[in-house]
């Protein structure tokens, strides 16, 4: 192994990884490799065939596969290695890889983790009952229908009402399947309210304030039992159960590495330019803020790639020390989670975050006694809230807090 094998190793070939590779390629870096554990590149969008991509990047709606194909055409000089699993990330830009050709160790000047997010399956939600066939996630559903051309069931129930839940509804409609119901634990859907019109048009009822208390069926699913408002129970005959949403960042490699993590959610700490606690490693996209749309991840990846290009070109002097962004009660996560000086213009940052429960009031960003920014918000847990261009003094922690409406 030479002292450095490649300039930049990117782990993950979804929109954010492709964008970072494109930005680095355009900046003149030729030795870039994107590693993908699947047999095809593209991440989640390659299984999503409805036109919910492309509006921000290409100014027109596109299906997931067409979106990915258009993105790849922007980086013809980037090398992709599929069916390659990263088994370890080590200090000094070292990655250990496993593929059909065997085990390898490579060293890169910089590593970008773009490992994406995954839905929380049944076992992660602690839903009681038997374990029959027919219980899957939206991602698995889309692979059944679009990739394998298979119909896994005829009368499913969708659990959740996030945007991806309505993506599942769209996928089922494409296959000619009408779900029996959608289940929502809260009093309203997590996606924007107009999405209910789509369910209504398909004749799919949404059962609010409802949770699943039992799953029945020995080999195949036969019914579920629900409880509404903690009192009323009911059974719903069905042959499929789709757990949608509740995304978590896929950070297995980062969690087993030397990187500093958020103690509560195991997401790598990243600064305002997506650099982790190790200045040789970045983390971007839905791995650090699950789960945003593909267009948002692409635009972020492009900025992160451009920053790494400046870093590798020696145009930025990065401060290894960083200060923490402390989040108050009711805030699920923030991006960035740390701040550091790069001696590159006035220090400032854009802050994005999610709330843990519906909230109406204001969010305040402060540093000591100084208020850096304050903004009225009407937030829901699955919606990203962003406050832009917040200036800060280096070396001191920043607090983010919610102020409830009187």
GROMACS .gro file of N, CA and C in nm, residues 56-115:
model
  180
   56UNK      N    1  -3.572   2.044  -0.757
   56UNK     CA    2  -3.473   2.144  -0.716
   56UNK      C    3  -3.346   2.137  -0.800
   57UNK      N    4  -3.308   2.019  -0.843
   57UNK     CA    5  -3.181   2.005  -0.916
   57UNK      C    6  -3.199   2.028  -1.065
   58UNK      N    7  -3.304   1.971  -1.123
   58UNK     CA    8  -3.324   1.981  -1.268
   58UNK      C    9  -3.446   2.064  -1.308
   59UNK      N   10  -3.519   2.116  -1.207
   59UNK     CA   11  -3.635   2.202  -1.231
   59UNK      C   12  -3.748   2.130  -1.304
   60UNK      N   13  -3.754   1.999  -1.290
   60UNK     CA   14  -3.865   1.922  -1.346
   60UNK      C   15  -3.879   1.792  -1.267
   61UNK      N   16  -4.001   1.739  -1.256
   61UNK     CA   17  -4.019   1.614  -1.181
   61UNK      C   18  -3.964   1.494  -1.257
   62UNK      N   19  -3.903   1.403  -1.184
   62UNK     CA   20  -3.841   1.284  -1.243
   62UNK      C   21  -3.864   1.165  -1.150
   63UNK      N   22  -3.862   1.046  -1.207
   63UNK     CA   23  -3.864   0.926  -1.123
   63UNK      C   24  -3.725   0.909  -1.061
   64UNK      N   25  -3.717   0.825  -0.957
   64UNK     CA   26  -3.589   0.802  -0.891
   64UNK      C   27  -3.481   0.749  -0.985
   65UNK      N   28  -3.510   0.643  -1.063
   65UNK     CA   29  -3.406   0.591  -1.154
   65UNK      C   30  -3.359   0.694  -1.257
   66UNK      N   31  -3.451   0.773  -1.313
   66UNK     CA   32  -3.410   0.876  -1.410
   66UNK      C   33  -3.330   0.986  -1.342
   67UNK      N   34  -3.366   1.019  -1.219
   67UNK     CA   35  -3.292   1.119  -1.141
   67UNK      C   36  -3.147   1.074  -1.120
   68UNK      N   37  -3.130   0.950  -1.076
   68UNK     CA   38  -2.995   0.898  -1.053
   68UNK      C   39  -2.915   0.893  -1.184
   69UNK      N   40  -2.979   0.848  -1.291
   69UNK     CA   41  -2.908   0.841  -1.419
   69UNK      C   42  -2.861   0.979  -1.464
   70UNK      N   43  -2.945   1.080  -1.443
   70UNK     CA   44  -2.908   1.217  -1.482
   70UNK      C   45  -2.793   1.269  -1.396
   71UNK      N   46  -2.794   1.233  -1.267
   71UNK     CA   47  -2.685   1.276  -1.178
   71UNK      C   48  -2.553   1.212  -1.218
   72UNK      N   49  -2.556   1.084  -1.252
   72UNK     CA   50  -2.433   1.014  -1.287
   72UNK      C   51  -2.371   1.070  -1.415
   73UNK      N   52  -2.457   1.116  -1.505
   73UNK     CA   53  -2.403   1.177  -1.630
   73UNK      C   54  -2.323   1.303  -1.601
   74UNK      N   55  -2.341   1.362  -1.483
   74UNK     CA   56  -2.266   1.483  -1.449
   74UNK      C   57  -2.124   1.452  -1.401
   75UNK      N   58  -2.094   1.326  -1.375
   75UNK     CA   59  -1.959   1.294  -1.322
   75UNK      C   60  -1.901   1.175  -1.399
   76UNK      N   61  -1.874   1.192  -1.528
   76UNK     CA   62  -1.826   1.079  -1.608
   76UNK      C   63  -1.688   1.028  -1.568
   77UNK      N   64  -1.609   1.109  -1.498
   77UNK     CA   65  -1.473   1.068  -1.464
   77UNK      C   66  -1.462   1.001  -1.327
   78UNK      N   67  -1.574   0.988  -1.257
   78UNK     CA   68  -1.571   0.928  -1.123
   78UNK      C   69  -1.584   0.777  -1.134
   79UNK      N   70  -1.505   0.706  -1.054
   79UNK     CA   71  -1.511   0.560  -1.056
   79UNK      C   72  -1.602   0.508  -0.944
   80UNK      N   73  -1.693   0.419  -0.978
   80UNK     CA   74  -1.782   0.357  -0.880
   80UNK      C   75  -1.741   0.210  -0.865
   81UNK      N   76  -1.731   0.165  -0.743
   81UNK     CA   77  -1.705   0.023  -0.715
   81UNK      C   78  -1.822  -0.032  -0.636
   82UNK      N   79  -1.904  -0.117  -0.700
   82UNK     CA   80  -2.022  -0.173  -0.635
   82UNK      C   81  -1.988  -0.306  -0.568
   83UNK      N   82  -2.085  -0.359  -0.496
   83UNK     CA   83  -2.068  -0.486  -0.423
   83UNK      C   84  -1.944  -0.482  -0.335
   84UNK      N   85  -1.919  -0.368  -0.278
   84UNK     CA   86  -1.802  -0.348  -0.192
   84UNK      C   87  -1.847  -0.295  -0.056
   85UNK      N   88  -1.816  -0.367   0.047
   85UNK     CA   89  -1.859  -0.331   0.183
   85UNK      C   90  -1.742  -0.274   0.262
   86UNK      N   91  -1.766  -0.162   0.327
   86UNK     CA   92  -1.665  -0.105   0.415
   86UNK      C   93  -1.677  -0.174   0.550
   87UNK      N   94  -1.572  -0.237   0.593
   87UNK     CA   95  -1.577  -0.310   0.720
   87UNK      C   96  -1.518  -0.231   0.836
   88UNK      N   97  -1.438  -0.131   0.807
   88UNK     CA   98  -1.380  -0.052   0.918
   88UNK      C   99  -1.327   0.082   0.865
   89UNK      N  100  -1.344   0.183   0.948
   89UNK     CA  101  -1.287   0.316   0.923
   89UNK      C  102  -1.187   0.342   1.034
   90UNK      N  103  -1.064   0.379   0.995
   90UNK     CA  104  -0.960   0.401   1.095
   90UNK      C  105  -0.896   0.538   1.078
   91UNK      N  106  -0.829   0.587   1.182
   91UNK     CA  107  -0.762   0.718   1.172
   91UNK      C  108  -0.660   0.719   1.057
   92UNK      N  109  -0.631   0.838   1.008
   92UNK     CA  110  -0.533   0.851   0.900
   92UNK      C  111  -0.590   0.826   0.762
   93UNK      N  112  -0.725   0.831   0.749
   93UNK     CA  113  -0.788   0.812   0.618
   93UNK      C  114  -0.785   0.668   0.570
   94UNK      N  115  -0.787   0.573   0.662
   94UNK     CA  116  -0.777   0.431   0.626
   94UNK      C  117  -0.915   0.367   0.626
   95UNK      N  118  -0.944   0.293   0.517
   95UNK     CA  119  -1.066   0.215   0.507
   95UNK      C  120  -1.029   0.069   0.482
   96UNK      N  121  -1.102  -0.019   0.547
   96UNK     CA  122  -1.089  -0.162   0.519
   96UNK      C  123  -1.213  -0.205   0.443
   97UNK      N  124  -1.192  -0.278   0.332
   97UNK     CA  125  -1.300  -0.311   0.240
   97UNK      C  126  -1.308  -0.462   0.221
   98UNK      N  127  -1.430  -0.509   0.189
   98UNK     CA  128  -1.450  -0.649   0.153
   98UNK      C  129  -1.533  -0.653   0.026
   99UNK      N  130  -1.489  -0.734  -0.071
   99UNK     CA  131  -1.561  -0.752  -0.196
   99UNK      C  132  -1.538  -0.894  -0.245
  100UNK      N  133  -1.593  -0.928  -0.361
  100UNK     CA  134  -1.576  -1.063  -0.413
  100UNK      C  135  -1.430  -1.097  -0.441
  101UNK      N  136  -1.349  -0.994  -0.462
  101UNK     CA  137  -1.207  -1.018  -0.489
  101UNK      C  138  -1.124  -1.032  -0.362
  102UNK      N  139  -1.187  -1.014  -0.246
  102UNK     CA  140  -1.115  -1.033  -0.120
  102UNK      C  141  -1.115  -0.910  -0.031
  103UNK      N  142  -1.028  -0.911   0.067
  103UNK     CA  143  -1.015  -0.801   0.162
  103UNK      C  144  -0.906  -0.705   0.116
  104UNK      N  145  -0.931  -0.576   0.135
  104UNK     CA  146  -0.833  -0.474   0.097
  104UNK      C  147  -0.827  -0.367   0.203
  105UNK      N  148  -0.717  -0.297   0.207
  105UNK     CA  149  -0.703  -0.177   0.289
  105UNK      C  150  -0.657  -0.064   0.199
  106UNK      N  151  -0.727   0.048   0.203
  106UNK     CA  152  -0.686   0.163   0.121
  106UNK      C  153  -0.671   0.285   0.212
  107UNK      N  154  -0.591   0.379   0.167
  107UNK     CA  155  -0.573   0.504   0.241
  107UNK      C  156  -0.607   0.621   0.148
  108UNK      N  157  -0.692   0.709   0.193
  108UNK     CA  158  -0.734   0.825   0.114
  108UNK      C  159  -0.695   0.954   0.184
  109UNK      N  160  -0.676   1.059   0.106
  109UNK     CA  161  -0.649   1.189   0.168
  109UNK      C  162  -0.771   1.236   0.247
  110UNK      N  163  -0.890   1.201   0.198
  110UNK     CA  164  -1.012   1.239   0.269
  110UNK      C  165  -1.119   1.132   0.243
  111UNK      N  166  -1.203   1.109   0.342
  111UNK     CA  167  -1.313   1.012   0.331
  111UNK      C  168  -1.445   1.085   0.355
  112UNK      N  169  -1.542   1.059   0.270
  112UNK     CA  170  -1.676   1.117   0.287
  112UNK      C  171  -1.775   1.003   0.311
  113UNK      N  172  -1.840   1.005   0.426
  113UNK     CA  173  -1.941   0.904   0.458
  113UNK      C  174  -2.077   0.955   0.410
  114UNK      N  175  -2.135   0.885   0.315
  114UNK     CA  176  -2.267   0.921   0.261
  114UNK      C  177  -2.353   0.794   0.263
  115UNK      N  178  -2.367   0.739   0.382
  115UNK     CA  179  -2.422   0.605   0.397
  115UNK      C  180  -2.573   0.601   0.407
   0.00000   0.00000   0.00000
